């Protein structure tokens, strides 16, 4: 009895402390407007439904086939590289390099592949309008895999394992598909089905957001004070949300941030400007013969996209989920760390801005503490598990 009382006494003594620690003091007083802005970054994961332009999207057999293809060196021109050479699972599906290294060095930084199923445009320039057409691009690009439809089709028809996977996925053997290009597109669609499964898990930020939504302040208080202050800058003074918004922290569109668009001394990377041209000219776009969506509703965006002068030097707004794992940063990998990215925005050179970057960006002149807080916030959007394993361990999985 005495012991029990003593316990209660202790508890009572500790309670005020606990309430303070897990209450107001550790959650900033966000205004109604700030709360509204925070809520629009979730919930996570976002809902998703299979891609109507790809008849094997979401199909188990296609996912297995795609995983196999993703790591298959023989599909490249010289038989030495695969998608997995640049999109390395242990490196958050990127490579850690400034610019991708394929058959040659490419002009751009390798983006990670987490959450690609949610994108609207693919590539830094949006030259592809579907995940499957983006998955065909590197095979044919001479700097990346430098392959040909003939090479890809011949290997899929001949190799027992790939041929078995193809038959399971598409319901007929690849030898029955006489057209090499059509077979290449089917390979792209299986690759897409596999990449649709790469989704980042929930993060410290998501726990915080959902706790605020439930009104659970003690759960919200687990999110560190620097992260909360950084969030306030992100949605407020920093105006980062005008481009990095929604559950993936990107509006999915293209903007100019003053990052140099010179690919080398004498050569420019026109970014979105060239991307639109390439998209319109591609046989693999959603307006073309390979879109499996009979309604063609998926092609509306592509039909309406128009080339305008301001697109020159614009690049896609990257998602900030997992950004802590994906340096170097920007389309050309010119910035090494998140700290340098934040400094870049803080000290922005306005003379370099054009298009709507002029209205949306200004030098933020952040203090040392604000800089640290913003970095802690961006880091809190990261899912730090990098333990993805090949489902078959690389062993043959179809005979
Ligand atoms: C040489 C390295 C390299 C190889 C090999 C490679 N990629 Fe990429 N990947 C890149 C680069 C660089 C980009 C950005 C391309 C651009 O903006 O033009 C990219 C972009 C992508 C994207 C778009 C991501 C986004 O955020 O828009 C997808 C999807 C993709 N690659 C899938 C693949 C698949 C599937 C393969 C194999 C068929 C592959 N990649 C092979 C380097 C590579
Ligand atoms: C005008 C739209 C816009 C605003 C505002 C903006 N960004 Fe960006 N952000 C971009 C674009 C576009 C890129 C890619 C630029 C490039 O590659 O040339 C980018 C790149 C980044 C990257 C690199 C990600 C990667 O994977 O390479 C980070 C980190 C980032 N922004 C954080 C921020 C933060 C923090 C703020 C607020 C201080 C901010 N951005 C404000 C459009 C914007």
Short mmCIF file of C-alpha atoms and ligand atoms in Angstrom, two decimals:
data_model
loop_
_atom_site.label_atom_id
_atom_site.label_comp_id
_atom_site.label_asym_id
_atom_site.label_seq_id
_atom_site.Cartn_x
_atom_site.Cartn_y
_atom_site.Cartn_z
CA UNK A 1 0.00 0.00 0.00
CA UNK A 2 2.74 2.39 1.01
CA UNK A 3 4.66 1.48 -2.09
CA UNK A 4 1.67 2.13 -4.27
CA UNK A 5 1.17 5.53 -2.77
CA UNK A 6 4.81 6.38 -3.23
CA UNK A 7 4.50 5.46 -6.87
CA UNK A 8 1.51 7.69 -7.33
CA UNK A 9 3.39 10.47 -5.59
CA UNK A 10 6.28 10.09 -7.97
CA UNK A 11 4.01 10.05 -10.95
CA UNK A 12 2.21 13.16 -9.78
CA UNK A 13 5.52 14.91 -9.34
CA UNK A 14 6.67 13.89 -12.81
CA UNK A 15 3.43 14.74 -14.55
CA UNK A 16 3.77 18.51 -14.82
CA UNK A 17 7.22 18.01 -16.26
CA UNK A 18 5.95 15.54 -18.80
CA UNK A 19 3.08 17.79 -19.80
CA UNK A 20 5.42 20.69 -20.32
CA UNK A 21 7.96 18.60 -22.20
CA UNK A 22 5.37 17.08 -24.48
CA UNK A 23 3.16 20.07 -24.92
CA UNK A 24 3.08 23.67 -26.02
CA UNK A 25 6.69 24.39 -25.34
CA UNK A 26 7.80 21.85 -27.94
CA UNK A 27 5.33 22.62 -30.69
CA UNK A 28 5.50 26.00 -32.38
CA UNK A 29 2.31 28.01 -32.46
CA UNK A 30 1.57 27.65 -36.14
CA UNK A 31 -1.06 30.01 -37.49
CA UNK A 32 -4.15 28.66 -39.26
CA UNK A 33 -2.59 29.65 -42.57
CA UNK A 34 0.66 27.84 -41.75
CA UNK A 35 -1.26 24.74 -40.68
CA UNK A 36 -3.11 24.75 -43.98
CA UNK A 37 0.18 24.89 -45.86
CA UNK A 38 1.66 22.08 -43.75
CA UNK A 39 -1.35 19.82 -44.34
CA UNK A 40 -1.04 19.99 -48.13
CA UNK A 41 2.30 18.10 -47.89
CA UNK A 42 0.50 14.86 -47.01
CA UNK A 43 -0.78 12.37 -46.23
CA UNK A 44 1.97 10.00 -47.25
CA UNK A 45 2.07 7.68 -49.11
CA UNK A 46 -0.11 9.38 -51.71
CA UNK A 47 -2.82 7.28 -53.24
CA UNK A 48 -1.95 5.76 -56.57
CA UNK A 49 -3.71 3.78 -59.26
CA UNK A 50 -2.24 1.79 -62.10
CA UNK A 51 -1.18 3.60 -65.27
CA UNK A 52 -3.84 3.13 -67.98
CA UNK A 53 -1.26 3.86 -70.72
CA UNK A 54 0.64 0.69 -69.73
CA UNK A 55 -1.39 -2.53 -69.91
CA UNK A 56 1.00 -4.37 -67.55
CA UNK A 57 1.21 -1.60 -64.93
CA UNK A 58 0.76 -3.10 -61.45
CA UNK A 59 0.89 -6.67 -62.77
CA UNK A 60 2.95 -9.08 -60.62
CA UNK A 61 4.58 -10.89 -63.56
CA UNK A 62 5.59 -7.60 -65.15
CA UNK A 63 7.16 -6.39 -61.90
CA UNK A 64 9.32 -9.54 -61.74
CA UNK A 65 10.28 -9.22 -65.41
CA UNK A 66 11.08 -5.54 -64.95
CA UNK A 67 13.30 -6.20 -61.96
CA UNK A 68 15.24 -8.71 -64.01
CA UNK A 69 15.59 -6.33 -66.96
CA UNK A 70 16.67 -3.47 -64.70
CA UNK A 71 19.89 -5.30 -63.79
CA UNK A 72 20.47 -6.98 -67.17
CA UNK A 73 23.80 -5.89 -68.70
CA UNK A 74 23.23 -7.70 -71.98
CA UNK A 75 20.59 -5.21 -73.06
CA UNK A 76 23.24 -2.50 -73.40
CA UNK A 77 25.20 -2.01 -76.63
CA UNK A 78 28.44 -3.40 -75.21
CA UNK A 79 26.88 -5.77 -72.68
CA UNK A 80 28.54 -3.99 -69.77
CA UNK A 81 25.91 -1.67 -68.26
CA UNK A 82 22.36 -1.79 -66.97
CA UNK A 83 19.85 0.65 -65.50
CA UNK A 84 21.17 -0.48 -62.12
CA UNK A 85 24.68 0.78 -62.97
CA UNK A 86 23.47 4.38 -62.59
CA UNK A 87 20.34 3.89 -60.50
CA UNK A 88 22.01 1.94 -57.67
CA UNK A 89 19.50 0.66 -55.07
CA UNK A 90 21.95 1.14 -52.17
CA UNK A 91 22.44 4.75 -53.23
CA UNK A 92 18.75 5.51 -53.14
CA UNK A 93 18.53 4.52 -56.82
CA UNK A 94 21.04 7.13 -57.92
CA UNK A 95 24.83 7.07 -58.27
CA UNK A 96 26.32 9.78 -56.05
CA UNK A 97 28.11 11.25 -59.08
CA UNK A 98 27.94 14.78 -60.40
CA UNK A 99 26.83 13.53 -63.82
CA UNK A 100 25.80 10.05 -64.94
CA UNK A 101 28.51 7.75 -66.31
CA UNK A 102 27.28 5.46 -69.08
CA UNK A 103 29.05 4.64 -72.33
CA UNK A 104 30.10 8.30 -71.99
CA UNK A 105 29.57 10.96 -69.36
CA UNK A 106 26.09 12.40 -69.77
CA UNK A 107 25.21 16.08 -69.32
CA UNK A 108 22.98 15.59 -66.33
CA UNK A 109 22.85 14.35 -62.78
CA UNK A 110 21.19 10.95 -62.26
CA UNK A 111 17.88 11.43 -60.42
CA UNK A 112 16.82 8.85 -57.86
CA UNK A 113 13.88 6.63 -58.76
CA UNK A 114 11.85 6.68 -55.55
CA UNK A 115 8.24 7.70 -56.13
CA UNK A 116 8.64 7.88 -59.94
CA UNK A 117 5.17 6.38 -60.32
CA UNK A 118 3.69 9.72 -59.25
CA UNK A 119 5.52 11.90 -61.79
CA UNK A 120 3.78 13.63 -64.62
CA UNK A 121 6.87 14.40 -66.72
CA UNK A 122 10.13 12.45 -66.74
CA UNK A 123 13.72 13.62 -67.04
CA UNK A 124 15.05 17.01 -65.94
CA UNK A 125 13.59 18.39 -69.18
CA UNK A 126 10.33 16.42 -69.17
CA UNK A 127 11.09 14.90 -72.57
CA UNK A 128 9.06 11.81 -71.64
CA UNK A 129 5.41 11.80 -70.60
CA UNK A 130 5.22 8.29 -69.14
CA UNK A 131 7.38 6.06 -67.00
CA UNK A 132 7.51 3.44 -69.76
CA UNK A 133 8.67 5.85 -72.45
CA UNK A 134 11.31 7.27 -70.08
CA UNK A 135 12.46 3.67 -69.60
CA UNK A 136 13.08 3.29 -73.34
CA UNK A 137 15.14 6.49 -73.59
CA UNK A 138 18.37 5.30 -71.90
CA UNK A 139 18.51 2.11 -73.97
CA UNK A 140 18.72 4.11 -77.19
CA UNK A 141 20.81 7.02 -75.89
CA UNK A 142 24.36 6.63 -77.18
CA UNK A 143 25.85 8.11 -74.00
CA UNK A 144 23.84 5.85 -71.70
CA UNK A 145 23.23 2.22 -72.79
CA UNK A 146 23.81 2.77 -76.53
CA UNK A 147 21.63 -0.13 -77.58
CA UNK A 148 19.17 -0.59 -80.45
CA UNK A 149 15.64 -2.05 -80.72
CA UNK A 150 17.17 -4.92 -82.74
CA UNK A 151 19.67 -5.76 -80.01
CA UNK A 152 17.10 -5.63 -77.19
CA UNK A 153 14.51 -7.65 -79.15
CA UNK A 154 17.03 -10.31 -80.21
CA UNK A 155 18.16 -10.96 -76.64
CA UNK A 156 14.63 -11.13 -75.22
CA UNK A 157 13.64 -13.61 -77.96
CA UNK A 158 16.72 -15.78 -77.54
CA UNK A 159 17.45 -15.89 -73.80
CA UNK A 160 15.36 -18.62 -72.07
CA UNK A 161 14.96 -16.66 -68.84
CA UNK A 162 13.95 -13.34 -70.43
CA UNK A 163 11.76 -15.10 -72.93
CA UNK A 164 10.00 -16.99 -70.10
CA UNK A 165 9.39 -13.73 -68.23
CA UNK A 166 8.09 -12.08 -71.38
CA UNK A 167 5.63 -14.93 -72.01
CA UNK A 168 4.33 -14.83 -68.44
CA UNK A 169 3.87 -11.08 -68.59
CA UNK A 170 2.34 -10.67 -72.03
CA UNK A 171 0.69 -14.05 -72.55
CA UNK A 172 2.59 -14.97 -75.72
CA UNK A 173 6.23 -15.81 -76.52
CA UNK A 174 8.42 -12.92 -77.74
CA UNK A 175 9.18 -14.83 -80.93
CA UNK A 176 5.60 -14.10 -81.97
CA UNK A 177 6.29 -10.37 -81.84
CA UNK A 178 7.97 -9.67 -85.16
CA UNK A 179 8.36 -5.94 -84.72
CA UNK A 180 11.57 -5.06 -82.81
CA UNK A 181 10.31 -1.64 -81.77
CA UNK A 182 7.09 -3.08 -80.33
CA UNK A 183 9.15 -5.54 -78.30
CA UNK A 184 11.36 -2.72 -77.03
CA UNK A 185 8.23 -0.87 -75.88
CA UNK A 186 7.04 -3.98 -74.02
CA UNK A 187 10.42 -4.10 -72.29
CA UNK A 188 9.96 -0.43 -71.30
CA UNK A 189 6.51 -1.20 -69.90
CA UNK A 190 7.81 -4.08 -67.75
CA UNK A 191 10.64 -1.83 -66.51
CA UNK A 192 8.01 0.75 -65.60
CA UNK A 193 5.93 -1.81 -63.68
CA UNK A 194 9.00 -2.62 -61.60
CA UNK A 195 9.90 1.01 -60.91
CA UNK A 196 6.33 1.71 -59.80
CA UNK A 197 7.09 -0.40 -56.74
CA UNK A 198 9.90 1.90 -55.56
CA UNK A 199 8.19 4.15 -53.03
CA UNK A 200 9.73 5.99 -50.09
CA UNK A 201 8.45 5.13 -46.60
CA UNK A 202 7.05 7.61 -44.12
CA UNK A 203 9.38 10.10 -42.51
CA UNK A 204 9.68 12.15 -39.32
CA UNK A 205 7.89 14.97 -41.13
CA UNK A 206 4.91 12.73 -41.99
CA UNK A 207 4.52 11.69 -38.35
CA UNK A 208 4.53 15.36 -37.36
CA UNK A 209 2.04 16.41 -40.00
CA UNK A 210 -0.40 13.64 -39.16
CA UNK A 211 -0.06 14.33 -35.41
CA UNK A 212 -0.98 17.98 -36.02
CA UNK A 213 -3.93 16.88 -38.11
CA UNK A 214 -5.17 14.66 -35.27
CA UNK A 215 -4.53 17.44 -32.76
CA UNK A 216 -2.09 15.15 -30.90
CA UNK A 217 0.38 17.71 -29.62
CA UNK A 218 2.45 15.30 -27.56
CA UNK A 219 3.14 13.15 -30.64
CA UNK A 220 3.85 16.33 -32.64
CA UNK A 221 6.37 17.41 -30.00
CA UNK A 222 8.64 14.51 -31.00
CA UNK A 223 9.55 16.46 -34.14
CA UNK A 224 12.59 18.50 -33.25
CA UNK A 225 12.39 22.23 -32.69
CA UNK A 226 14.99 23.01 -35.42
CA UNK A 227 12.93 20.94 -37.90
CA UNK A 228 9.77 22.85 -36.96
CA UNK A 229 11.54 26.20 -37.31
CA UNK A 230 12.97 25.06 -40.67
CA UNK A 231 9.48 24.05 -41.79
CA UNK A 232 8.21 27.52 -40.89
CA UNK A 233 10.89 29.08 -43.12
CA UNK A 234 10.13 26.60 -45.91
CA UNK A 235 6.43 27.48 -46.04
CA UNK A 236 6.90 31.15 -45.12
CA UNK A 237 9.80 33.49 -45.55
CA UNK A 238 11.73 31.06 -47.81
CA UNK A 239 8.78 30.67 -50.19
CA UNK A 240 10.15 27.25 -51.11
CA UNK A 241 6.56 25.97 -51.31
CA UNK A 242 5.77 28.04 -54.36
CA UNK A 243 7.62 25.32 -56.32
CA UNK A 244 8.31 22.47 -53.86
CA UNK A 245 4.72 21.77 -52.80
CA UNK A 246 2.35 18.84 -52.31
CA UNK A 247 3.15 15.44 -50.75
CA UNK A 248 6.30 15.02 -52.88
CA UNK A 249 7.50 18.57 -52.36
CA UNK A 250 7.39 19.41 -56.06
CA UNK A 251 4.74 20.98 -58.27
CA UNK A 252 5.98 18.62 -61.02
CA UNK A 253 6.63 21.55 -63.34
CA UNK A 254 9.65 23.43 -64.70
CA UNK A 255 11.32 26.55 -63.38
CA UNK A 256 14.52 28.51 -63.70
CA UNK A 257 16.50 28.98 -60.51
CA UNK A 258 19.54 30.63 -62.02
CA UNK A 259 21.58 27.40 -62.10
CA UNK A 260 23.91 27.60 -65.11
CA UNK A 261 22.56 25.92 -68.23
CA UNK A 262 25.94 25.55 -69.87
CA UNK A 263 26.62 21.83 -70.27
CA UNK A 264 30.21 22.64 -71.16
CA UNK A 265 32.08 25.76 -72.11
CA UNK A 266 30.54 26.15 -75.55
CA UNK A 267 27.41 24.07 -75.29
CA UNK A 268 24.12 24.89 -73.61
CA UNK A 269 21.56 22.55 -72.11
CA UNK A 270 18.25 24.19 -73.11
CA UNK A 271 16.35 22.11 -70.52
CA UNK A 272 12.57 22.22 -70.89
CA UNK A 273 12.78 23.98 -74.26
CA UNK A 274 14.49 21.01 -75.87
CA UNK A 275 12.45 18.60 -73.72
CA UNK A 276 9.19 19.77 -75.27
CA UNK A 277 10.60 19.45 -78.78
CA UNK A 278 11.82 15.93 -78.04
CA UNK A 279 8.51 14.97 -76.43
CA UNK A 280 6.48 16.20 -79.40
CA UNK A 281 8.74 14.38 -81.88
CA UNK A 282 8.86 11.07 -80.00
CA UNK A 283 7.11 7.99 -81.38
CA UNK A 284 6.84 6.80 -77.79
CA UNK A 285 4.79 9.69 -76.43
CA UNK A 286 1.23 9.25 -75.20
CA UNK A 287 -0.18 10.57 -78.48
CA UNK A 288 1.65 7.83 -80.37
CA UNK A 289 0.76 4.25 -81.32
CA UNK A 290 1.96 2.61 -78.09
CA UNK A 291 -0.40 4.20 -75.56
CA UNK A 292 -2.58 1.32 -74.26
CA UNK A 293 -5.26 3.67 -72.94
CA UNK A 294 -8.21 3.43 -75.34
CA UNK A 295 -9.79 6.64 -73.98
CA UNK A 296 -6.56 8.62 -74.57
CA UNK A 297 -7.41 10.71 -71.51
CA UNK A 298 -3.76 10.17 -70.50
CA UNK A 299 -2.59 12.10 -73.59
CA UNK A 300 -4.35 15.38 -72.86
CA UNK A 301 -1.37 16.96 -71.07
CA UNK A 302 0.96 16.14 -73.95
CA UNK A 303 -1.48 17.44 -76.50
CA UNK A 304 -1.71 20.80 -74.79
CA UNK A 305 1.90 21.43 -73.89
CA UNK A 306 3.27 24.36 -75.86
CA UNK A 307 6.77 25.54 -76.46
CA UNK A 308 7.39 29.06 -75.21
CA UNK A 309 10.55 31.12 -74.99
CA UNK A 310 10.69 31.13 -71.18
CA UNK A 311 11.14 27.33 -71.22
CA UNK A 312 14.74 27.89 -72.20
CA UNK A 313 16.95 26.97 -69.23
CA UNK A 314 14.06 25.68 -67.15
CA UNK A 315 14.43 22.34 -65.36
CA UNK A 316 12.05 20.12 -63.48
CA UNK A 317 11.48 20.92 -59.82
CA UNK A 318 12.95 17.87 -58.06
CA UNK A 319 11.07 16.19 -55.23
CA UNK A 320 12.67 16.85 -51.84
CA UNK A 321 11.73 13.46 -50.42
CA UNK A 322 14.99 11.63 -49.73
CA UNK A 323 17.02 14.67 -50.79
CA UNK A 324 19.47 13.99 -47.94
CA UNK A 325 20.55 10.84 -49.82
CA UNK A 326 20.75 12.12 -53.37
CA UNK A 327 23.58 14.62 -53.65
CA UNK A 328 25.20 16.08 -55.66
CA UNK A 329 22.28 18.36 -56.52
CA UNK A 330 20.66 20.21 -59.43
CA UNK A 331 20.28 19.02 -63.04
CA UNK A 332 24.01 19.20 -63.61
CA UNK A 333 25.12 18.09 -60.15
CA UNK A 334 26.98 21.36 -59.66
CA UNK A 335 26.12 21.71 -55.95
CA UNK A 336 27.65 19.16 -53.60
CA UNK A 337 25.69 19.32 -50.34
CA UNK A 338 22.32 20.40 -48.94
CA UNK A 339 24.10 23.13 -46.98
CA UNK A 340 25.45 24.57 -50.23
CA UNK A 341 21.99 24.37 -51.85
CA UNK A 342 20.51 26.38 -48.97
CA UNK A 343 23.37 28.86 -49.22
CA UNK A 344 22.70 29.07 -52.96
CA UNK A 345 19.11 30.19 -52.32
CA UNK A 346 20.21 32.44 -49.49
CA UNK A 347 22.75 34.34 -51.58
CA UNK A 348 21.01 34.04 -54.93
CA UNK A 349 22.37 36.16 -57.76
CA UNK A 350 19.25 37.87 -59.14
CA UNK A 351 21.00 38.79 -62.39
CA UNK A 352 20.95 35.12 -63.34
CA UNK A 353 17.20 34.71 -62.94
CA UNK A 354 14.73 34.77 -65.78
CA UNK A 355 11.14 33.72 -66.49
CA UNK A 356 9.00 33.40 -63.37
CA UNK A 357 12.08 32.75 -61.23
CA UNK A 358 12.22 36.54 -61.01
CA UNK A 359 8.91 36.71 -59.19
CA UNK A 360 9.31 33.60 -57.07
CA UNK A 361 12.92 33.84 -55.93
CA UNK A 362 14.91 36.43 -54.09
CA UNK A 363 18.06 36.20 -51.98
CA UNK A 364 16.86 35.05 -48.57
CA UNK A 365 19.83 36.29 -46.53
CA UNK A 366 19.31 33.56 -43.92
CA UNK A 367 21.10 33.73 -40.57
CA UNK A 368 23.37 30.85 -39.52
CA UNK A 369 20.62 29.42 -37.35
CA UNK A 370 17.96 29.73 -40.05
CA UNK A 371 20.30 27.95 -42.45
CA UNK A 372 20.82 25.08 -40.01
CA UNK A 373 17.09 24.85 -39.32
CA UNK A 374 16.16 24.69 -42.99
CA UNK A 375 18.70 21.90 -43.54
CA UNK A 376 17.36 19.91 -40.58
CA UNK A 377 13.86 20.30 -42.02
CA UNK A 378 14.85 19.08 -45.51
CA UNK A 379 16.68 16.13 -43.92
CA UNK A 380 13.50 15.23 -42.04
CA UNK A 381 11.83 14.45 -45.40
CA UNK A 382 14.16 11.50 -45.85
CA UNK A 383 13.39 7.83 -45.49
CA UNK A 384 16.74 6.52 -44.32
CA UNK A 385 16.15 2.83 -45.04
CA UNK A 386 18.39 1.78 -47.90
CA UNK A 387 17.93 -1.93 -47.42
CA UNK A 388 16.21 -2.86 -50.67
CA UNK A 389 17.09 -6.40 -51.78
CA UNK A 390 16.57 -8.06 -55.13
CA UNK A 391 13.64 -10.41 -54.74
CA UNK A 392 15.49 -13.33 -56.30
CA UNK A 393 18.96 -12.40 -55.11
CA UNK A 394 19.81 -12.24 -58.83
CA UNK A 395 19.17 -15.97 -59.34
CA UNK A 396 17.16 -17.16 -62.36
CA UNK A 397 13.48 -16.80 -61.49
CA UNK A 398 11.66 -18.06 -64.57
CA UNK A 399 12.19 -21.16 -66.70
C1 LIG B 1 24.39 6.49 -67.61
C2 LIG B 1 23.60 6.41 -66.42
C3 LIG B 1 22.16 5.98 -66.56
C4 LIG B 1 21.67 4.77 -67.01
C5 LIG B 1 22.46 3.57 -67.51
C6 LIG B 1 20.23 4.85 -66.88
N1 LIG B 1 19.87 6.07 -66.38
FE1 LIG B 1 17.98 6.66 -65.92
N2 LIG B 1 18.64 8.54 -65.72
C7 LIG B 1 19.96 8.96 -65.83
C8 LIG B 1 20.01 10.40 -65.96
C9 LIG B 1 21.26 11.25 -66.09
C10 LIG B 1 18.67 10.84 -65.96
C11 LIG B 1 18.16 12.27 -66.19
C12 LIG B 1 17.87 12.30 -67.69
C13 LIG B 1 17.53 13.63 -68.27
O1 LIG B 1 17.15 14.54 -67.56
O2 LIG B 1 17.66 13.77 -69.50
C14 LIG B 1 17.84 9.65 -65.80
C15 LIG B 1 16.44 9.67 -65.67
C16 LIG B 1 15.68 8.55 -65.45
C17 LIG B 1 14.27 8.55 -65.08
C18 LIG B 1 13.43 9.79 -64.84
C19 LIG B 1 13.46 10.17 -63.40
C20 LIG B 1 12.85 11.50 -63.13
O3 LIG B 1 12.94 11.95 -61.97
O4 LIG B 1 12.29 12.13 -64.02
C21 LIG B 1 13.87 7.25 -65.04
C22 LIG B 1 12.48 6.73 -64.69
C23 LIG B 1 15.01 6.44 -65.39
N3 LIG B 1 16.09 7.26 -65.60
C24 LIG B 1 14.99 5.05 -65.50
C25 LIG B 1 16.05 4.35 -66.10
C26 LIG B 1 15.93 2.99 -66.61
C27 LIG B 1 14.68 2.13 -66.55
C28 LIG B 1 17.15 2.65 -67.13
C29 LIG B 1 17.55 1.39 -67.86
C30 LIG B 1 16.81 1.09 -69.08
C31 LIG B 1 18.02 3.80 -66.90
N4 LIG B 1 17.31 4.80 -66.30
C32 LIG B 1 19.37 3.82 -67.24
C33 LIG B 1 21.05 8.13 -65.80
C34 LIG B 1 21.01 6.80 -66.21
C1 LIG B 2 11.03 29.01 -58.54
C2 LIG B 2 10.80 27.67 -58.08
C3 LIG B 2 11.63 27.20 -56.89
C4 LIG B 2 11.69 27.72 -55.62
C5 LIG B 2 10.96 28.93 -55.07
C6 LIG B 2 12.62 26.88 -54.86
N1 LIG B 2 13.08 25.87 -55.66
FE1 LIG B 2 14.37 24.42 -55.09
N2 LIG B 2 14.50 23.82 -57.03
C7 LIG B 2 13.78 24.32 -58.10
C8 LIG B 2 14.27 23.77 -59.34
C9 LIG B 2 13.73 24.07 -60.73
C10 LIG B 2 15.36 22.96 -59.01
C11 LIG B 2 16.29 22.25 -59.99
C12 LIG B 2 17.18 23.32 -60.63
C13 LIG B 2 18.17 22.78 -61.62
O1 LIG B 2 18.46 21.59 -61.58
O2 LIG B 2 18.70 23.54 -62.44
C14 LIG B 2 15.47 22.99 -57.54
C15 LIG B 2 16.38 22.25 -56.79
C16 LIG B 2 16.39 22.17 -55.40
C17 LIG B 2 17.16 21.24 -54.63
C18 LIG B 2 18.07 20.15 -55.19
C19 LIG B 2 17.34 18.83 -55.25
C20 LIG B 2 18.01 17.80 -56.13
O3 LIG B 2 17.64 16.62 -56.00
O4 LIG B 2 18.88 18.14 -56.93
C21 LIG B 2 16.90 21.48 -53.30
C22 LIG B 2 17.46 20.74 -52.10
C23 LIG B 2 15.97 22.59 -53.26
N3 LIG B 2 15.68 22.99 -54.56
C24 LIG B 2 15.47 23.17 -52.10
C25 LIG B 2 14.78 24.37 -52.10
C26 LIG B 2 14.55 25.17 -50.91
C27 LIG B 2 15.00 24.79 -49.51
C28 LIG B 2 13.87 26.28 -51.31
C29 LIG B 2 13.47 27.47 -50.50
C30 LIG B 2 14.58 28.18 -49.88
C31 LIG B 2 13.67 26.16 -52.75
N4 LIG B 2 14.24 25.00 -53.19
C32 LIG B 2 12.97 27.08 -53.53
C33 LIG B 2 12.73 25.22 -57.99
C34 LIG B 2 12.51 26.04 -56.90
#
